[in-house]
Coordinates of C-alpha atoms in Angstrom, one line a residue:
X1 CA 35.2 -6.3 -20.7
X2 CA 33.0 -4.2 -23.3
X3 CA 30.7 -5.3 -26.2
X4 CA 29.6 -2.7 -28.9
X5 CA 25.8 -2.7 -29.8
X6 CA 24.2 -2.0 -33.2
X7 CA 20.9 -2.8 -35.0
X8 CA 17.0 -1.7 -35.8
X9 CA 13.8 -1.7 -34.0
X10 CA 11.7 0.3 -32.4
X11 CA 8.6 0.3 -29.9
X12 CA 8.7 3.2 -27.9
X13 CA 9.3 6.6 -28.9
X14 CA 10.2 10.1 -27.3
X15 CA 6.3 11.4 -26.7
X16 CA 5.9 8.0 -25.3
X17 CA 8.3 8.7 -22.7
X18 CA 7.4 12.8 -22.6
X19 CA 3.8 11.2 -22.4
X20 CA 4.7 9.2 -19.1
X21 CA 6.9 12.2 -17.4
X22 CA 3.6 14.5 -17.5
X23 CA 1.8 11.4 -16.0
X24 CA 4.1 10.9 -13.4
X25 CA 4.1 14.5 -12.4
X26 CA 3.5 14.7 -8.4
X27 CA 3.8 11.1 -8.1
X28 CA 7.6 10.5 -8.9
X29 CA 10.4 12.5 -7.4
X30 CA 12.8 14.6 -9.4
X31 CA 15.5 12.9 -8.0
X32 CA 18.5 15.0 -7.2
X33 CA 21.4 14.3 -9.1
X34 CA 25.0 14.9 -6.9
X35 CA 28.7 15.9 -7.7
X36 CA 31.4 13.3 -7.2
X37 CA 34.4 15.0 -6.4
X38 CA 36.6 11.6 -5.9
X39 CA 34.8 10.2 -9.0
X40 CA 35.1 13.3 -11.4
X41 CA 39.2 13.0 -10.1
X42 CA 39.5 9.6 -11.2
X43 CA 37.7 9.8 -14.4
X44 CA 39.5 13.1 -15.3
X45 CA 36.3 14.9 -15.8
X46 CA 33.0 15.9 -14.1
X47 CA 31.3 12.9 -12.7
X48 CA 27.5 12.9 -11.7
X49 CA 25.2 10.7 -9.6
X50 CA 21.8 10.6 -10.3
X51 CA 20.4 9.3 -7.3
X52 CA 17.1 7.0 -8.0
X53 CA 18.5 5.6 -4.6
X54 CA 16.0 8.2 -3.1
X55 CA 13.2 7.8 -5.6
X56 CA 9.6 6.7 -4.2
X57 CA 10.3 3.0 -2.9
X58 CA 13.9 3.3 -2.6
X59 CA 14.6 2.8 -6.8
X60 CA 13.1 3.8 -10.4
X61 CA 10.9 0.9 -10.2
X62 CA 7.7 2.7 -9.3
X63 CA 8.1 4.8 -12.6
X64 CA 7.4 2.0 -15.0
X65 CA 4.7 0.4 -12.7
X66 CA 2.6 3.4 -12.1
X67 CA 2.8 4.3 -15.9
X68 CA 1.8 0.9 -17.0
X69 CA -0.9 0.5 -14.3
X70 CA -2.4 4.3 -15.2
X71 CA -3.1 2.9 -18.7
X72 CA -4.7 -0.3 -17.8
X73 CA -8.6 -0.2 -19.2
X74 CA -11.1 0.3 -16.3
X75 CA -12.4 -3.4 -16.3
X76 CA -9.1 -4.1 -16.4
X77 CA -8.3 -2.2 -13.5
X78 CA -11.5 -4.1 -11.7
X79 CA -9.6 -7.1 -12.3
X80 CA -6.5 -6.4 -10.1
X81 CA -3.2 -6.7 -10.9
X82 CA -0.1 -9.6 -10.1
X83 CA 3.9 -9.1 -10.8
X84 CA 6.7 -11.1 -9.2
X85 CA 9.7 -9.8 -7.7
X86 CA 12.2 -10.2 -5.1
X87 CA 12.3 -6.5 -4.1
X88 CA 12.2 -3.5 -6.1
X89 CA 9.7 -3.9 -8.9
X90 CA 7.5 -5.6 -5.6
X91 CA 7.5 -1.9 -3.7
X92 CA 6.9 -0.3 -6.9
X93 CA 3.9 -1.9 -8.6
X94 CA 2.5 -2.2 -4.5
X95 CA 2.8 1.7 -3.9
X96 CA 1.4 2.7 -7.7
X97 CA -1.5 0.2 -7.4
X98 CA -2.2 1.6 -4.0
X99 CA -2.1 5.4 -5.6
X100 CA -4.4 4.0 -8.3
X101 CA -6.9 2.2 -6.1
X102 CA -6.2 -1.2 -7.8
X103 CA -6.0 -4.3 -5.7
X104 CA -1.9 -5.5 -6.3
X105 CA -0.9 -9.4 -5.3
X106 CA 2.8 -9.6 -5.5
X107 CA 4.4 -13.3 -5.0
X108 CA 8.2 -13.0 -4.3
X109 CA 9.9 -16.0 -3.2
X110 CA 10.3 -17.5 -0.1
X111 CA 13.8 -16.3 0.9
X112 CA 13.2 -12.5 -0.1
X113 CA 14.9 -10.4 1.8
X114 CA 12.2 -9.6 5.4
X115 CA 12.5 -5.8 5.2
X116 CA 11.5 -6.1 1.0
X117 CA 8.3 -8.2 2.3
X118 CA 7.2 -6.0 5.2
X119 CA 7.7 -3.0 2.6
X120 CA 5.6 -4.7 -0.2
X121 CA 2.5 -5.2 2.3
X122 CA 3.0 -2.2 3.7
X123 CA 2.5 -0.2 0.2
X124 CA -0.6 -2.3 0.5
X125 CA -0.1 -5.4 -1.9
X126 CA -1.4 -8.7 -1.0
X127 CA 1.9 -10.6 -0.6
X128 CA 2.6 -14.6 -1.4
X129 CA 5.5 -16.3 -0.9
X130 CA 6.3 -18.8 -3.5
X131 CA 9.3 -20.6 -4.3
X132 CA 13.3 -20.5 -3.8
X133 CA 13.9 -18.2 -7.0
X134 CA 12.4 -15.6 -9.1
X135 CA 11.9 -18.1 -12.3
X136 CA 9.4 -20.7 -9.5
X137 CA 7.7 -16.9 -8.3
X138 CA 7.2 -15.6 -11.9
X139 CA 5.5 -19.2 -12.9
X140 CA 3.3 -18.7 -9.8
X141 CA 2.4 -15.3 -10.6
X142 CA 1.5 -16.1 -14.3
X143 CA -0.7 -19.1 -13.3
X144 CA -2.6 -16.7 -11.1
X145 CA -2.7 -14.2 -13.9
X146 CA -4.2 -17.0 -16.3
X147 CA -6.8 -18.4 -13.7
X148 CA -8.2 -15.1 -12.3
X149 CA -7.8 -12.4 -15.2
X150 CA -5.7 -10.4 -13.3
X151 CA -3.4 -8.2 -15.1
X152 CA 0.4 -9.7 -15.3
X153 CA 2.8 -6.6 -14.5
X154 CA 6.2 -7.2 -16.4
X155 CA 8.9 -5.9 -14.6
X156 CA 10.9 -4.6 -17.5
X157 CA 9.2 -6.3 -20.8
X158 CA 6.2 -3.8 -21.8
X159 CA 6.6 -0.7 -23.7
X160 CA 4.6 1.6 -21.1
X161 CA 7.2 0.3 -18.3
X162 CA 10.2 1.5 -20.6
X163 CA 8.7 4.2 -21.3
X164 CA 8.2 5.2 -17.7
X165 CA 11.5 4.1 -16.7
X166 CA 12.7 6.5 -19.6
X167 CA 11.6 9.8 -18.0
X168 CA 14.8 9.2 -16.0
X169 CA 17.1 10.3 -19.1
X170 CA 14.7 13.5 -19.7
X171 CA 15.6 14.6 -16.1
X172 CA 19.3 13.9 -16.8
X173 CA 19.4 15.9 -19.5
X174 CA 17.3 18.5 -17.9
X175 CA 19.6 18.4 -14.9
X176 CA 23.1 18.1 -16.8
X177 CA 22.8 19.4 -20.0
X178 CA 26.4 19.3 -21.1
X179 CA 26.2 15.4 -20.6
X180 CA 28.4 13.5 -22.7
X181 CA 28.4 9.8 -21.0
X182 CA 25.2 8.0 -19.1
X183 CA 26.4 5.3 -17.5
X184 CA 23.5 2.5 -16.4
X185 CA 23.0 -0.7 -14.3
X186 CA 21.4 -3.4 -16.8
X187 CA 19.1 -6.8 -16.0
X188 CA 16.3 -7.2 -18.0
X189 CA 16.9 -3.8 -19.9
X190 CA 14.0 -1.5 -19.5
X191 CA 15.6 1.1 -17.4
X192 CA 18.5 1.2 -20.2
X193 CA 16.2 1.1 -23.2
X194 CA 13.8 3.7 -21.3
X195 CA 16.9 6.3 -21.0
X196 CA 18.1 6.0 -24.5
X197 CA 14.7 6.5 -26.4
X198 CA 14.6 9.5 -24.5
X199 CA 18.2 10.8 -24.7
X200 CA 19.4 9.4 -28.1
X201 CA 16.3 11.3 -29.6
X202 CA 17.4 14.6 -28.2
X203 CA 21.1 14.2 -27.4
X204 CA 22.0 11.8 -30.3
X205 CA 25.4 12.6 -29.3
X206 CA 25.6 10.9 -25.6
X207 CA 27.2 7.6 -25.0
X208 CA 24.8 5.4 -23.5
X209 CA 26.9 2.9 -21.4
X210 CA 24.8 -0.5 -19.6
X211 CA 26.5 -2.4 -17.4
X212 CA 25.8 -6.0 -16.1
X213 CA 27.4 -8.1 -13.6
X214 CA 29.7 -10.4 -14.6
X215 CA 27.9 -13.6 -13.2
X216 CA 24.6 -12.4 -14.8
X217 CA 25.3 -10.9 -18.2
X218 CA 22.7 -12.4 -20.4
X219 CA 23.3 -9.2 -22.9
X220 CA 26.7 -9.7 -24.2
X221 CA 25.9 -12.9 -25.7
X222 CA 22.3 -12.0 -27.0
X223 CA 23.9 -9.2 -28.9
X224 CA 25.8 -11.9 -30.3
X225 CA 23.4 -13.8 -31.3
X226 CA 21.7 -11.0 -32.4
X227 CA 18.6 -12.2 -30.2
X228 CA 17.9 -12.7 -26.9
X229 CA 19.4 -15.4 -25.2
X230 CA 19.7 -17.2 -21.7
X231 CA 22.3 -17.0 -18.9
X232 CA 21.5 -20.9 -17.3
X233 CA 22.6 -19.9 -13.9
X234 CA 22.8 -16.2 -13.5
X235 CA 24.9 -15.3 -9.9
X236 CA 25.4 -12.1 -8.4
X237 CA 24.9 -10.5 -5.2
X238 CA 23.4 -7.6 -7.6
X239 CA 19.8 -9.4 -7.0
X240 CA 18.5 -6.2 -8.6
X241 CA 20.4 -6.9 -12.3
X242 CA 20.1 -10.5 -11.8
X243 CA 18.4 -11.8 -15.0
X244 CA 18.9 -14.4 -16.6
X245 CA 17.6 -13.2 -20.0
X246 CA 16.9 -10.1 -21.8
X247 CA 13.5 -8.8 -22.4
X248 CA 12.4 -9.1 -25.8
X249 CA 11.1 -5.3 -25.9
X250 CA 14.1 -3.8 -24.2
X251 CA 16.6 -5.9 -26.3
X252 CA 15.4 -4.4 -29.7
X253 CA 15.9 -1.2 -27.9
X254 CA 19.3 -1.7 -26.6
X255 CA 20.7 -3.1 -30.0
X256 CA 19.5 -0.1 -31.9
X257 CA 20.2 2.6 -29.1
X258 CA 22.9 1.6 -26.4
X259 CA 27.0 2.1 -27.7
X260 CA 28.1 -0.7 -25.4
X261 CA 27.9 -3.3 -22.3
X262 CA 30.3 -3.8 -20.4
X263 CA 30.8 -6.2 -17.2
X264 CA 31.8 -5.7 -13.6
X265 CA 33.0 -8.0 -11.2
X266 CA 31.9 -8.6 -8.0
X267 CA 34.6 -7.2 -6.2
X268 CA 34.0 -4.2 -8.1
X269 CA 30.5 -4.1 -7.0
X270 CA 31.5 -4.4 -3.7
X271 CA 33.7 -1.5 -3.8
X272 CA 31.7 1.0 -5.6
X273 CA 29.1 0.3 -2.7
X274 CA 31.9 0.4 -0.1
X275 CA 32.5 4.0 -2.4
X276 CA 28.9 5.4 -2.3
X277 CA 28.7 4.9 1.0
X278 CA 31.5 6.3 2.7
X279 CA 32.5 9.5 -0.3
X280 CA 29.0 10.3 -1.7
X281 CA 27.3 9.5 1.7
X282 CA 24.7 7.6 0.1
X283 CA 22.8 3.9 1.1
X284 CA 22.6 2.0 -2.4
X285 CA 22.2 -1.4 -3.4
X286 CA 24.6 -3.7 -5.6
X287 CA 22.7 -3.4 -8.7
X288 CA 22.6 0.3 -8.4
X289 CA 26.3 1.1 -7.8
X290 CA 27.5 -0.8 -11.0
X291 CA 27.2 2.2 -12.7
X292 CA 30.3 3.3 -10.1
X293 CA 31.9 -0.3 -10.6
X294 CA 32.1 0.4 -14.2
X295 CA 34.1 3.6 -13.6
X296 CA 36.3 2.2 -11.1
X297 CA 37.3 -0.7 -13.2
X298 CA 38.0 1.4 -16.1
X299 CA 38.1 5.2 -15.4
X300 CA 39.2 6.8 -18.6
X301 CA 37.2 4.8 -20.8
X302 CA 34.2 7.3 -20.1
X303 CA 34.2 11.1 -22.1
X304 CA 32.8 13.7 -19.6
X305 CA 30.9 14.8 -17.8
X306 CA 29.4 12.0 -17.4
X307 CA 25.9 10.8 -15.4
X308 CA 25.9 7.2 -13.4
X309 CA 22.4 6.3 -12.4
X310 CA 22.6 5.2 -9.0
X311 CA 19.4 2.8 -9.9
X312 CA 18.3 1.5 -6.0
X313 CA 18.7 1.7 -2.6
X314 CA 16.8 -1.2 -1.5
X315 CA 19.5 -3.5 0.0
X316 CA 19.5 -5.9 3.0
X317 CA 21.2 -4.9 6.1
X318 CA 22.6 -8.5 6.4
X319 CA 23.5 -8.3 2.5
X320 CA 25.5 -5.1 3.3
X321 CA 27.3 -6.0 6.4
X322 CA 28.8 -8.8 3.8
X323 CA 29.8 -6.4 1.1
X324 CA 30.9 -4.2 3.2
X325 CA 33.5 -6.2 4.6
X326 CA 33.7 -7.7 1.4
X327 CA 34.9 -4.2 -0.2
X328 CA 37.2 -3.4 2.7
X329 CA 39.0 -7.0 2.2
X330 CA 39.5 -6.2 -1.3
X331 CA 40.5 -2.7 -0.5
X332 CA 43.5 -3.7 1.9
X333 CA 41.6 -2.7 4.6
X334 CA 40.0 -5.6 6.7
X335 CA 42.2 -9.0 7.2
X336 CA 41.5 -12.2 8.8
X337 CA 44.2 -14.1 9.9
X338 CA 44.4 -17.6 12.0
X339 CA 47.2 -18.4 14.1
X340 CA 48.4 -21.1 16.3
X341 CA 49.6 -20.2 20.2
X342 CA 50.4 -21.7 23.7
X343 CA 47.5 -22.2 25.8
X344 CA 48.2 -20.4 28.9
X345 CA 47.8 -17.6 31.1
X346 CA 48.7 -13.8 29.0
X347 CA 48.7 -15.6 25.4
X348 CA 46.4 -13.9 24.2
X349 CA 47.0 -10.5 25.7
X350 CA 50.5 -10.9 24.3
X351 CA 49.5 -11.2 21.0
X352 CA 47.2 -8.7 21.1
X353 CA 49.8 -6.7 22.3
X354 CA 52.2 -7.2 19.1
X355 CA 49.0 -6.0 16.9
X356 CA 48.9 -2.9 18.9
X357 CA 51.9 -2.1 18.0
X358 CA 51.5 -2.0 14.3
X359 CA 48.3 -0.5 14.9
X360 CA 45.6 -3.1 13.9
X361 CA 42.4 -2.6 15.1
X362 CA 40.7 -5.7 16.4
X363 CA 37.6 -6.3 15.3
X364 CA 36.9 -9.5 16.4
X365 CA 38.6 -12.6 18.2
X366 CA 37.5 -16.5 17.6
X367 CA 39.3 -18.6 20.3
X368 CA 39.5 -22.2 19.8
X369 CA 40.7 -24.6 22.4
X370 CA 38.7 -28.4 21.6
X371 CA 39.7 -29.5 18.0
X372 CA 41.2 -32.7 17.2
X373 CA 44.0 -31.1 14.9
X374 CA 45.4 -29.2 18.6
X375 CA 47.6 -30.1 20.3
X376 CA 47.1 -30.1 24.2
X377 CA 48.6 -27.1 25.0
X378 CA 47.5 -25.4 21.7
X379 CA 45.2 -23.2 21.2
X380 CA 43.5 -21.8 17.9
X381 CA 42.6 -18.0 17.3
X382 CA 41.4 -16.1 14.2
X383 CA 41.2 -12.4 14.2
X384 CA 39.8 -10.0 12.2
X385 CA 41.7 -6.5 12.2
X386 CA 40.5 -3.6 10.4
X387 CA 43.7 -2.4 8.8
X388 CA 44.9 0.8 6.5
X389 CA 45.6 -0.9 3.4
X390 CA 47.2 -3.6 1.4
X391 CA 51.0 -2.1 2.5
X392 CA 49.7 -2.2 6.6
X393 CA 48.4 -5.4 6.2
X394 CA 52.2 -6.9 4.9
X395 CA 53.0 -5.1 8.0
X396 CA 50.6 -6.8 10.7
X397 CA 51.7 -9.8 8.8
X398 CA 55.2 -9.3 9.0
X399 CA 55.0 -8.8 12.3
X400 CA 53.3 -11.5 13.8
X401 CA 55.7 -13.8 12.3
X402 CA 58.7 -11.6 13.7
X403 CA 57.0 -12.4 17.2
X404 CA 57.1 -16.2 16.1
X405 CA 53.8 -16.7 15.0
X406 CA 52.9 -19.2 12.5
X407 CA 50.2 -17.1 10.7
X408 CA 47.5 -19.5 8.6
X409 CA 45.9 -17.8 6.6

């Protein structure tokens, strides 16, 4: 699904963002940006990845923070700073405080992801876990703000953060000057807005593309509305682009600048991960491959050559395990299937037997013998096969139930 954009407004301008790139000199990484060969066939064109997976702190994050930290007045330096986050914008304001010698407290809420903590204290911020979700941390963190002076860090809402997030879209064009679609993940905005201030004003040309998650798009009805407006319950497993409303800086910027926003599901997400990870050979996060969604869901939507920011790398082990599996499932190639057998002696080895045949690879086996639903010589067993896709997985199918299995699901 798309939305067109349109509008006026404006609070941060090319020198802004030309004024953050020379500031960010020696502390941000050029990342490199790669050729997709499987992409570019899809799309029918040239297909880029610019890979902010490998930035400083695994995503673009520290851009903004360090920009809007540099220009903090010295007793407000003294003061400290606070931001909430469950992950990315947490490592990012940590590691640029740290740079800057400013003292950094980051809450993030209790059920952050253990690898995002230990990475947030490790970039030397004063860590505090508060509450279930982001909205309970942000409260937290603007209470402390309020009673000790510290300075509040916005994760996307503050010109200077757009503005350093922006310096992205000057190395795009820099590094793919023929560029004719940039194709973004989208939460609160800042990263979007950042890139289009910068490119529009050069390139007025591009297509500037944002994309959201489906269970979190707050954008497509505040463009609307014509203001910004709130998602109740936003759910994703894209933590990174889960917002629940835009920011009231980076809206202004996306009306004006952005051509459109379009929505991906999660399945999509998980198979542009599933994608990055096995063709690109590259570790990144939900929210940063919905750029790839995008293309997958719709290919030749996009004019080439086009850029897709790959916008983090910062995901949880456990988190990809799931979508993982999750993208092979809804790729034909994992199946779970529960099935009923005689309890005795070989059962099992016979029907593992049948599955060699077809060539299934067995994953894992759940046996079941005490459960009020068996019978007393019945046992239950659910498999999980790795399989080649949807055509092989008829096939296991078919033939379990030519060997006389009742298969359940």
């Amino acid at each position: 699904m798309s939305y067109s954009t349109a509008g006026p407004s404006r609070t941060v301008t090319l020198d802004d963002v030309r004024g953050a790139q020379k500031m960010l000199s020696g502390v941000a990484r050029v990342t490199a940006m790669e050729g997709s060969r499987h992409l570019s066939q899809m799309v029918g064109a040239p297909v880029h990845l610019k890979c902010e997976n490998l930035q400083r702190t695994g995503s673009f994050k520290l851009r903004g923070a360090y920009v809007r930290i540099a220009g903090l007045l010295p007793e407000e330096r003294a003061a400290g700073v606070v931001a909430a986050s469950a992950g990315n914008h947490a490592q990012g304001v940590a590691l640029a405080s740290s740079l800057l010698g400013v003292h950094a407290t980051v809450f993030m809420p209790k059920g952050a992801p253990l690898p995002k903590v230990s990475a947030t204290r490790e970039y030397g911020a004063e860590v505090r876990l508060y509450g279930q979700v982001v909205d309970e941390t942000l409260a937290a963190a603007e209470e402390y703000a309020a009673a000790t002076g510290a300075v509040f860090i916005h994760p996307f809402d503050h010109p200077d953060i757009i503005a350093g997030q922006g310096t992205v879209g000057l190395e795009i064009l820099e590094q793919c000057p023929e560029v004719r679609t940039i194709v973004v993940g989208v939460g609160g905005g800042g990263l979007v807005a950042g890139i289009a201030v910068a490119v529009k004003a050069l390139r007025p040309d591009v297509r500037i593309v944002g994309v959201q998650a489906e269970g979190s798009a707050a954008y497509p009805p505040s463009l609307a509305a014509g203001h910004p407006v709130s998602v109740p319950h936003p759910a994703t497993m894209a933590d990174g682009i889960k917002v629940g409303r835009p920011g009231d800086v980076p809206f202004g910027l996306v009306r004006d600048l952005v051509d459109e926003v379009r929505t991906v599901s999660e399945d999509q997400l998980s198979a542009a991960l599933l994608l990055c990870l096995e063709r690109a050979k590259l570790v990144v996060e939900p929210a940063g491959a919905s750029p790839v969604a995008a293309l997958l869901g719709d290919p030749h939507a996009f004019e080439g050559p086009v850029v897709a920011v790959l916008s983090g790398g910062n995901v949880d082990p456990v988190l990809l395990q799931r979508v993982l599996r999750h993208g092979m499932a809804a790729q034909g190639r994992y199946l779970a299937v529960r099935l009923r057998l005689t309890d005795r002696p070989g059962a099992l080895a016979t029907l593992l037997g049948v599955l060699s045949v077809v060539d299934a690879n067995v994953l894992d086996v759940s046996h079941v013998r005490t459960d009020p639903r068996l019978g007393l010589t019945e046992a239950e067993v659910e498999l999980h096969l790795e399989t080649k896709g949807p055509e092989h997985c008829a096939e296991v199918n078919q033939a379990l139930r030519d060997a006389g299995y009742t298969v359940m699901g």
